Short mmCIF file of C-alpha atoms in Angstrom, two decimals:
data_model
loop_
_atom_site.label_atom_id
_atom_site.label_comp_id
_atom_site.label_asym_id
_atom_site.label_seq_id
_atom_site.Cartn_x
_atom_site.Cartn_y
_atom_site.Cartn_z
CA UNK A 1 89.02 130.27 190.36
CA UNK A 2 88.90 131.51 186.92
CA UNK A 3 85.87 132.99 185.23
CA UNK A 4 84.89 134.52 182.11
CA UNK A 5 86.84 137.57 180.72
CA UNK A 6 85.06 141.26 180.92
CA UNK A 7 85.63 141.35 176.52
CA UNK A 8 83.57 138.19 176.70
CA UNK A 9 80.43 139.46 178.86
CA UNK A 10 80.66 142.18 177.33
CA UNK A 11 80.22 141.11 173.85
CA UNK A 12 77.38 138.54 174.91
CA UNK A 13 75.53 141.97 176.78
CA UNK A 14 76.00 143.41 173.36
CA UNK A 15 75.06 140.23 171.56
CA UNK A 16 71.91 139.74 174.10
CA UNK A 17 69.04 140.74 171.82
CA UNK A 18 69.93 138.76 168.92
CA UNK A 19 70.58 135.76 171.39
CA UNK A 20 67.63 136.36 172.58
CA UNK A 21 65.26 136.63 169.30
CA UNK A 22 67.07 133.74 167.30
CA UNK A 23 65.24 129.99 168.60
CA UNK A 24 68.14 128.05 167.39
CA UNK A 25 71.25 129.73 168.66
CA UNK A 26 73.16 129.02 171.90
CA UNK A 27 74.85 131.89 174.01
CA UNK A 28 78.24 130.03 173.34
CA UNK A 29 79.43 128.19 170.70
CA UNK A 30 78.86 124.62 170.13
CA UNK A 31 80.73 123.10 167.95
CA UNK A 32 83.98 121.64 168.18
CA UNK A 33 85.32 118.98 170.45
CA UNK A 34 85.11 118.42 174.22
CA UNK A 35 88.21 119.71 176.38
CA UNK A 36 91.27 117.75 176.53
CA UNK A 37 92.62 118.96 180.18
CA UNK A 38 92.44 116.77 182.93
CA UNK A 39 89.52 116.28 185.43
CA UNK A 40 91.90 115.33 188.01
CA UNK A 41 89.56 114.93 190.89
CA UNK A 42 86.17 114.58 191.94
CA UNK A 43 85.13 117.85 191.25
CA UNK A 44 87.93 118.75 188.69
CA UNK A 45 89.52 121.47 191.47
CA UNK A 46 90.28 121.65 195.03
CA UNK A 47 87.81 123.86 195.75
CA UNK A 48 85.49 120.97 194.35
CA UNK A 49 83.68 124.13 191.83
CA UNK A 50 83.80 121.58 188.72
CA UNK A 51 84.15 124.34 186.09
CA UNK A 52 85.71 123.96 183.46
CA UNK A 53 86.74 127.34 182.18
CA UNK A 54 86.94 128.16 178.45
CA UNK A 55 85.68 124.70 177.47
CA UNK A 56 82.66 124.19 175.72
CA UNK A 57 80.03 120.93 175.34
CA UNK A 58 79.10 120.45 171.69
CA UNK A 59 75.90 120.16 170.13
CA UNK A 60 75.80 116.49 170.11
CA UNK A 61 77.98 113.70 171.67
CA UNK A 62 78.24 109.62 170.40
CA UNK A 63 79.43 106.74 172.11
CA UNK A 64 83.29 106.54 171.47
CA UNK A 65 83.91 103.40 173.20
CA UNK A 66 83.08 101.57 176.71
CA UNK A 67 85.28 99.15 178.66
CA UNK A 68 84.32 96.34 181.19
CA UNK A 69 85.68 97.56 184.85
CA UNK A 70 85.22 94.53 186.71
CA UNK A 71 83.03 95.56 189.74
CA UNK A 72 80.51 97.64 191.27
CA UNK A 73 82.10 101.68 190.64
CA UNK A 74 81.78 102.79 193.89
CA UNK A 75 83.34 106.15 192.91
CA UNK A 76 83.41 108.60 189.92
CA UNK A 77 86.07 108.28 187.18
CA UNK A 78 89.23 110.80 187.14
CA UNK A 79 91.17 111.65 184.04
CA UNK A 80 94.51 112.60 183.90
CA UNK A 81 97.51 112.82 181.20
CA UNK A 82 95.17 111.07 178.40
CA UNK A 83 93.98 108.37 180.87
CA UNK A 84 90.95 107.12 183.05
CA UNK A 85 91.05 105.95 186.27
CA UNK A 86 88.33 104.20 188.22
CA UNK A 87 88.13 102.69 191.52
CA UNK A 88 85.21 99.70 191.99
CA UNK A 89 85.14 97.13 194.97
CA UNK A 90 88.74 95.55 194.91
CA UNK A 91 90.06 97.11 192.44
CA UNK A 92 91.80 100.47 190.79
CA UNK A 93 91.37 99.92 186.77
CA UNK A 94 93.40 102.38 184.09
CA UNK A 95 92.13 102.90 181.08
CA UNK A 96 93.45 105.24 177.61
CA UNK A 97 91.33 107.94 177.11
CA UNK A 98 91.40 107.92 173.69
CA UNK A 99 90.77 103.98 172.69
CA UNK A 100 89.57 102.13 175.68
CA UNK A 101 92.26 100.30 176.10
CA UNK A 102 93.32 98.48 179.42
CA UNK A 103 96.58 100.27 181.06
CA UNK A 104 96.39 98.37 184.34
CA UNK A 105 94.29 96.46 186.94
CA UNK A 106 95.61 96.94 190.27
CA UNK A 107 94.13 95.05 193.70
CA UNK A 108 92.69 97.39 196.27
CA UNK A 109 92.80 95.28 199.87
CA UNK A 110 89.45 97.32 200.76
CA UNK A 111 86.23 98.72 198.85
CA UNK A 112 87.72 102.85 198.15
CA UNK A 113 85.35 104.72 200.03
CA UNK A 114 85.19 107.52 197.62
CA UNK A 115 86.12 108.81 193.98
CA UNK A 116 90.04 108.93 193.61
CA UNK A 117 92.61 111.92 192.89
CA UNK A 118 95.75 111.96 190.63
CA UNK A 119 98.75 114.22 190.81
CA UNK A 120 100.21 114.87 187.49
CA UNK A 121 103.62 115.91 189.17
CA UNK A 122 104.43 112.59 190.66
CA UNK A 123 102.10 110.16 188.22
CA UNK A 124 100.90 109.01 191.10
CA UNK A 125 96.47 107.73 191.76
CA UNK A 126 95.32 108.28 195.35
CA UNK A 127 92.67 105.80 196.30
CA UNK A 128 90.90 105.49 200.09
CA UNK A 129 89.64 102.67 201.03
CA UNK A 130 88.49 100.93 204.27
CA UNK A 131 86.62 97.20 205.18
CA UNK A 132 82.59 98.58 204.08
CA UNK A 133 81.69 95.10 205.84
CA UNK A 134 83.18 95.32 209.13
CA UNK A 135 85.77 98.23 209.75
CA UNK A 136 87.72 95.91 211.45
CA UNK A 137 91.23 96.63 209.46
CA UNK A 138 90.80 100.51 210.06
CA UNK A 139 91.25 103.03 206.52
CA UNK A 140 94.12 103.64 204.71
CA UNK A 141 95.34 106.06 202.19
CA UNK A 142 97.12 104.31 198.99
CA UNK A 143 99.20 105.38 196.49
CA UNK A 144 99.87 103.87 192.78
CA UNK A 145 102.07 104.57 189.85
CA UNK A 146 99.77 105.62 187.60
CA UNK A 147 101.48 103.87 184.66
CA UNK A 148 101.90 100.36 185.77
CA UNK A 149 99.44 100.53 188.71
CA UNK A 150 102.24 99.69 191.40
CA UNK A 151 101.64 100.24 195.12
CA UNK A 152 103.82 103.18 195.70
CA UNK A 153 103.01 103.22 199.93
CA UNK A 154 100.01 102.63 202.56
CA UNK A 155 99.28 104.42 204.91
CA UNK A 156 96.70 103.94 207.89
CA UNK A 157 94.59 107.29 208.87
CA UNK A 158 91.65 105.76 210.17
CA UNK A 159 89.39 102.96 212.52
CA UNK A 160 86.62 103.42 210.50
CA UNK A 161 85.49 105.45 207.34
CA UNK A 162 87.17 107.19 204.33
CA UNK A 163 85.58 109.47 201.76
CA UNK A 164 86.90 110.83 198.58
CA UNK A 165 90.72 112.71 199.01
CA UNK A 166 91.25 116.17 197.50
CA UNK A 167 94.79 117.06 195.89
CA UNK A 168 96.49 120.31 196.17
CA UNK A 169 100.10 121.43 195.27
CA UNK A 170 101.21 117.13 196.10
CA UNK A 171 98.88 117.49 199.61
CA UNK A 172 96.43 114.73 200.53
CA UNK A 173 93.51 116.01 202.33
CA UNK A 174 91.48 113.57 203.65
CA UNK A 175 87.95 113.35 205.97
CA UNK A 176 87.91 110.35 207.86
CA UNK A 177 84.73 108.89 209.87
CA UNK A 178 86.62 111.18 213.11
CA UNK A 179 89.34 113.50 211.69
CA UNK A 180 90.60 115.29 209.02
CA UNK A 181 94.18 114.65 207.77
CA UNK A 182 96.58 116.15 205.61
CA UNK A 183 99.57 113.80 204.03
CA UNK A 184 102.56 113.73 201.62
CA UNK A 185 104.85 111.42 200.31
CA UNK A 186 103.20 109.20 202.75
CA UNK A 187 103.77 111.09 205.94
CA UNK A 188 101.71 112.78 208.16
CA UNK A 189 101.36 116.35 208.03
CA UNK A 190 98.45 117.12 210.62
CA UNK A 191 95.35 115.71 212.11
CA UNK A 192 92.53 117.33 213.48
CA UNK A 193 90.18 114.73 215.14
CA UNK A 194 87.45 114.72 217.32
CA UNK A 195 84.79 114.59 214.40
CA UNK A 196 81.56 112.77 213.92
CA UNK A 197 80.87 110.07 211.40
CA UNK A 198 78.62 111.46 208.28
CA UNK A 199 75.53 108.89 208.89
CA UNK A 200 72.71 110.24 207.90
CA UNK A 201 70.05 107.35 207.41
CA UNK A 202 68.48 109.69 204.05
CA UNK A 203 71.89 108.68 202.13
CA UNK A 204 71.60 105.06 202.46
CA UNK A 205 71.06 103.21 199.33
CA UNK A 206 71.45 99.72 201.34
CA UNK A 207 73.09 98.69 204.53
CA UNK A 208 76.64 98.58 202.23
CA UNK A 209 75.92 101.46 199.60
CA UNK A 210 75.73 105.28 200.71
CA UNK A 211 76.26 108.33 199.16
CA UNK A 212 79.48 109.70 200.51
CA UNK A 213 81.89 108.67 197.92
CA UNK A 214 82.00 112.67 196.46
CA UNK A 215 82.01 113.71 199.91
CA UNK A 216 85.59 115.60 199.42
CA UNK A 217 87.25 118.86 201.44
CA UNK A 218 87.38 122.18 199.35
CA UNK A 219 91.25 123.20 199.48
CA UNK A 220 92.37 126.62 199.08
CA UNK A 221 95.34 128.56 199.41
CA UNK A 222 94.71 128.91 203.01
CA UNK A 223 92.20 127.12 204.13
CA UNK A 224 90.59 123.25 204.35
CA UNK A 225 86.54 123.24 204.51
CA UNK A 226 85.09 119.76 205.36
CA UNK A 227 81.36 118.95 205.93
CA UNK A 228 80.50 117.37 209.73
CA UNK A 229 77.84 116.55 211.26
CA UNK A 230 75.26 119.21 210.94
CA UNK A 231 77.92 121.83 210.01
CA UNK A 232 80.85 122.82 208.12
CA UNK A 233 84.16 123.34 209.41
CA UNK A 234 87.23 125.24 208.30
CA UNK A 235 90.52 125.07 209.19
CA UNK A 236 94.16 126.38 208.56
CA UNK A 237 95.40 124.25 205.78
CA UNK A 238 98.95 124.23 206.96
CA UNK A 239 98.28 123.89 210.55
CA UNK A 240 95.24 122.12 210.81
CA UNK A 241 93.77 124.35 213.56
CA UNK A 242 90.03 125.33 213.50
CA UNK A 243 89.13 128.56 212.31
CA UNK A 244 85.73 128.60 211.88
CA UNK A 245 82.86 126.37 212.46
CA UNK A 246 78.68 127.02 211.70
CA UNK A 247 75.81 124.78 211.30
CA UNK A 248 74.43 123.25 208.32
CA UNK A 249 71.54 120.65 208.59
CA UNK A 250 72.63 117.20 207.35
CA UNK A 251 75.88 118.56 205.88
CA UNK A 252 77.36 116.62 203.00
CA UNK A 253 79.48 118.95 200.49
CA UNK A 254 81.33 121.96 200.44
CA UNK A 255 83.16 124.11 197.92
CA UNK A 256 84.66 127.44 197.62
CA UNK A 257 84.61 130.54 195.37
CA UNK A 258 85.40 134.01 194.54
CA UNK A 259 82.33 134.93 196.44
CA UNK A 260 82.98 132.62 199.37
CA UNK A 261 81.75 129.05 200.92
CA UNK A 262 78.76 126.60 199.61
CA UNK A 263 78.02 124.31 202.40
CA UNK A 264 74.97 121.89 200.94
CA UNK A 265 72.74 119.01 203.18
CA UNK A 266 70.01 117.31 203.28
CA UNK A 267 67.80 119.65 204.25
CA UNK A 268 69.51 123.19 203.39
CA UNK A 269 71.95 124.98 201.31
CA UNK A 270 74.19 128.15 202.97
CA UNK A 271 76.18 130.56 201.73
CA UNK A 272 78.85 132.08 203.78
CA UNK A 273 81.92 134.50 203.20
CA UNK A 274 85.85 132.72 203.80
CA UNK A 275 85.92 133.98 207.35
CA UNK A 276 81.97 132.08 208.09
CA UNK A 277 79.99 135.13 208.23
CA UNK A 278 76.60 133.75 206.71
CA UNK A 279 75.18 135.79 203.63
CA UNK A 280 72.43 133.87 202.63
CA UNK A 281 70.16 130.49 203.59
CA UNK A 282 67.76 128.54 201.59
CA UNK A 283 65.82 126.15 203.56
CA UNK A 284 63.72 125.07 200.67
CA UNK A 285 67.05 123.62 198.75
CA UNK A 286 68.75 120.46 199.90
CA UNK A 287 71.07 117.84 197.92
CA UNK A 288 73.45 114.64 198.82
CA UNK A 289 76.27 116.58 197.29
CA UNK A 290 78.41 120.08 197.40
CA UNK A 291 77.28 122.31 194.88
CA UNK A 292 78.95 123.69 192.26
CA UNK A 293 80.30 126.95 190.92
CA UNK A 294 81.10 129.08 187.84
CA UNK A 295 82.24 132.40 188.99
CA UNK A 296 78.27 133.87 188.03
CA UNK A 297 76.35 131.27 188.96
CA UNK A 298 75.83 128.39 192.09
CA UNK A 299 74.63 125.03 191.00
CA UNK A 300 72.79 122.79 193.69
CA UNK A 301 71.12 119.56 193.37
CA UNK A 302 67.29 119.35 194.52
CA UNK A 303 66.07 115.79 194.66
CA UNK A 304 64.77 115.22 190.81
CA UNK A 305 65.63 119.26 190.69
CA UNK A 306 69.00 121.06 189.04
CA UNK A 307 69.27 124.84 190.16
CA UNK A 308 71.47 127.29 188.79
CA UNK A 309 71.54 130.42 191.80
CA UNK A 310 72.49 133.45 191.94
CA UNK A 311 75.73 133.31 194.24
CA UNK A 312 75.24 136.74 195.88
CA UNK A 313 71.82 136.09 196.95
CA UNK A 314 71.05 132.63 196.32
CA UNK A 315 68.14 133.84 194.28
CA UNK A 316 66.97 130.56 191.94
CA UNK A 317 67.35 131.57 187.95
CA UNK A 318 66.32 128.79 186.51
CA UNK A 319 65.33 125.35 187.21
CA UNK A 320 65.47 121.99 185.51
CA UNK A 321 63.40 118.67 186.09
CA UNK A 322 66.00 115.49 185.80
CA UNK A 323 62.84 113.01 186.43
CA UNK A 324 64.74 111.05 188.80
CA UNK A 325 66.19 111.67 192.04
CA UNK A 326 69.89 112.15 191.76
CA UNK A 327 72.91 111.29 193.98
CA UNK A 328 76.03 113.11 193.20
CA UNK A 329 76.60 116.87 191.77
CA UNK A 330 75.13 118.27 188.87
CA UNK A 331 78.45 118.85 186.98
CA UNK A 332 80.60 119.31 185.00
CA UNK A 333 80.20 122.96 184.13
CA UNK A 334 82.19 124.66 180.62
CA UNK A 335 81.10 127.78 179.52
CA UNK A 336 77.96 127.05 177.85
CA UNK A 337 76.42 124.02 179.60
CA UNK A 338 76.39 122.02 182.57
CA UNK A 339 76.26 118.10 182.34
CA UNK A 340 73.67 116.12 185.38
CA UNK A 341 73.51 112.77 185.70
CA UNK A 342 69.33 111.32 185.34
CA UNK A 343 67.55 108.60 184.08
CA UNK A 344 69.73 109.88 181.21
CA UNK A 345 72.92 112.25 181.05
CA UNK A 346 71.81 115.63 180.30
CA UNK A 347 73.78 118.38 179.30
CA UNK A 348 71.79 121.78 180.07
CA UNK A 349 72.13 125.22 178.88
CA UNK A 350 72.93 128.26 180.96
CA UNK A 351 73.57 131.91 180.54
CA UNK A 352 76.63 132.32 182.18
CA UNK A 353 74.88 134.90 184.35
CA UNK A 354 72.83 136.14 181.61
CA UNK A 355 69.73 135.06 181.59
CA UNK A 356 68.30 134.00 178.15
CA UNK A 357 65.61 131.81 176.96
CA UNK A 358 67.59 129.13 176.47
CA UNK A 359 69.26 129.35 179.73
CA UNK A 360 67.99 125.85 181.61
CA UNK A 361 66.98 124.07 178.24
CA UNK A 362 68.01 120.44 177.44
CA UNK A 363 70.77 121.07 175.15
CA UNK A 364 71.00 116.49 174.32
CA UNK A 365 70.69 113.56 176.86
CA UNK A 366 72.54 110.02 176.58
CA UNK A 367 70.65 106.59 175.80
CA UNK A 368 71.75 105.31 178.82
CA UNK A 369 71.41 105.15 182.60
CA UNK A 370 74.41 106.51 184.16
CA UNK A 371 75.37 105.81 187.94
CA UNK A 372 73.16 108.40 189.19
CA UNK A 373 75.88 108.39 192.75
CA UNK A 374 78.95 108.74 190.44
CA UNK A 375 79.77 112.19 188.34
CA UNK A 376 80.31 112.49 185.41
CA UNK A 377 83.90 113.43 184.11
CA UNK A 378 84.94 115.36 181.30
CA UNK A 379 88.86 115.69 179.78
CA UNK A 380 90.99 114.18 176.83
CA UNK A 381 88.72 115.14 174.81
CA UNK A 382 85.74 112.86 175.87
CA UNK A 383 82.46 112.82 178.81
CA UNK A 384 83.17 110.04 180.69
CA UNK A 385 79.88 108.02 182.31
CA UNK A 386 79.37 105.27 184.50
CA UNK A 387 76.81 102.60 183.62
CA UNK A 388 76.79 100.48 187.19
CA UNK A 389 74.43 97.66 185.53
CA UNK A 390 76.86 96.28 182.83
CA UNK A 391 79.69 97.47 185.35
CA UNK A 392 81.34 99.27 182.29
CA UNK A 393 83.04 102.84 181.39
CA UNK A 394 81.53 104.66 178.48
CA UNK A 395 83.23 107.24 176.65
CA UNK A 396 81.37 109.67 174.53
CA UNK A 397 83.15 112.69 171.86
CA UNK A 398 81.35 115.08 170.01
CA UNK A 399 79.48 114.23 167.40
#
């Protein structure tokens, strides 16, 4: 995972006292426009960090357009090559990044059961999706062009639940209610099952509506972590076969960085190194979400709370108040600023591991509520937002 240069820490070490004695200025710079990469997947990278290296949020952000999307988003948007893609009830909508426009609206035969992915290589939208109502028809992985919207292929990996896929290298990973499976092309690479769904009665917005639609597996070169039941699990990503399993209480998320594995619940948050040794527990932090990582900091959602950590011993540095209990991770993350959905979208400063008195300060906020259980996504140039009320897409650029 990539992280800030040594010539860049150490100019803002050398920089630190004037950052520090000047009320106006920010540890990065803050001007300019938002990145225009990709954000590819629910938490931009297989190893679900959502950092956006060498990207900055400006100083202020306006509307730049919104766009009907025809249903309840039951997932996060994606961007990829210039466009937006959204998944809501029946249907997979996508959208140019730069005006708005309508690209495609594409049937899904079941609600997705979590955020999609895209793979640039084969221009090609994964969506998972299963019956929410009765689980009757089983869950299915499906694939679309991502320029017309065409079903490329189907494929059945499930009798019951889906959650969000992660992408690596053309690989679908995918945790289903009872396995884990890894696909491409349409074809089955492994399975590991004997799992347990993820029902936890504390993520239940109704009887139809939970939480798990970010629930995605962190991907690395080696390995595939997935939250179960009370635990995280990794295994050998090109076998499938467990290597490691420890306890987490009400798992949800997982991600992975230089310094190891972030395994976040309901009721804790654990730190362990890529063979499972634990380093560090705090019982006091718990979120609905995997947390996410910069390579100097750990960011994990507490109820109403944002917390930026420190990732070797999960020491809090600072700590902001969102005012309203929120459902999916507090990212993105660039260089200078994290952005947390609220009763408004917030971008907040940090230090990048230097702590400064700006570091946790409200750099601006939206005038709108966002889908508090869908992250935000940032690429081509714009912060892309949910509002579930008005079912709509809003786009915002810097200002």
């Amino acid at each position: 995972m990539p992280s800030p240069t040594f010539s860049r820490r150490a100019l803002l070490t050398a920089a630190s006292g004037l950052t520090t004695g000047l009320a106006g200025c920010a540890t990065f710079e803050e001007s300019g426009s938002l990145p225009l990469g990709d954000w590819p997947q629910v938490a931009r990278t297989p190893t679900n960090t959502a950092f956006y290296p060498n990207a900055t949020v400006p100083s202020k952000v306006t509307e730049a357009w919104d766009a009907h999307i025809g249903g309840w988003p039951y997932t996060s948007p994606i961007v990829g090559d210039g466009r937006v893609f959204i998944a809501t009830q029946n249907t997979l909508t996508g959208i140019r990044a730069t005006s708005g426009k309508r690209t495609f609206e594409s049937d899904l035969p079941h609600e997705p059961g979590g955020t999609p992915a895209y793979d640039s290589d084969s221009s090609t939208v994964y969506v998972l999706a299963y019956d929410r109502t009765t689980d009757e028809e089983g869950a299915f992985v499906y694939a679309f062009d991502a320029t017309g919207g065409n079903r490329k292929w189907a494929r059945k990996v499930g009798d019951d639940a889906v959650y969000a896929p992660t992408l690596r290298k053309g690989t679908v990973y995918a945790r289903t209610s009872n396995a884990v499976v890894a696909l491409s092309n349409g074809e089955e690479l492994w399975r590991y099952n004997g799992l347990e769904p993820l029902e936890y009665p504390e993520y239940n917005i109704s009887d139809s509506l939970d939480v798990t639609g970010n629930v995605a597996p962190a991907v690395t070169g080696d390995r595939v972590y997935v939250p179960v039941q009370h635990g995280v699990l990794a295994l050998d990503r090109k076998t499938g076969k467990q290597r490691w399993q420890d306890d987490v209480k009400y798992a949800l998320g997982v991600s992975v960085g230089e310094r190891g594995v972030y395994a976040q619940g309901y009721k804790q948050l654990r730190a362990f190194t890529l063979d499972g040794s634990g380093r560090w527990t705090r019982d006091d932090i718990g979120g609905t979400s995997a947390p996410t990582l910069s390579g100097d900091a750990v960011y994990a959602k507490d109820g109403d709370t944002v917390r930026e950590l420190d990732p070797k011993s999960g020491e809090t540095r600072w700590s902001f108040d969102l005012r309203t209990t929120v459902m999916s991770s507090p990212s993105p993350i660039l260089e200078n600023a994290i952005i947390a959905p609220s009763h408004r979208a917030v971008a907040i400063r940090r230090g990048n591991g230097l702590k400064t008195k700006l570091s946790g300060r409200k750099l601006w906020e939206t005038e709108f509520d966002p889908a508090q259980t869908a992250a935000p996504a940032v690429g081509a140039g714009r912060l892309f937002l949910v509002d579930p009320f008005r079912q709509r897409l809003v786009a915002f650029e810097s200002a």
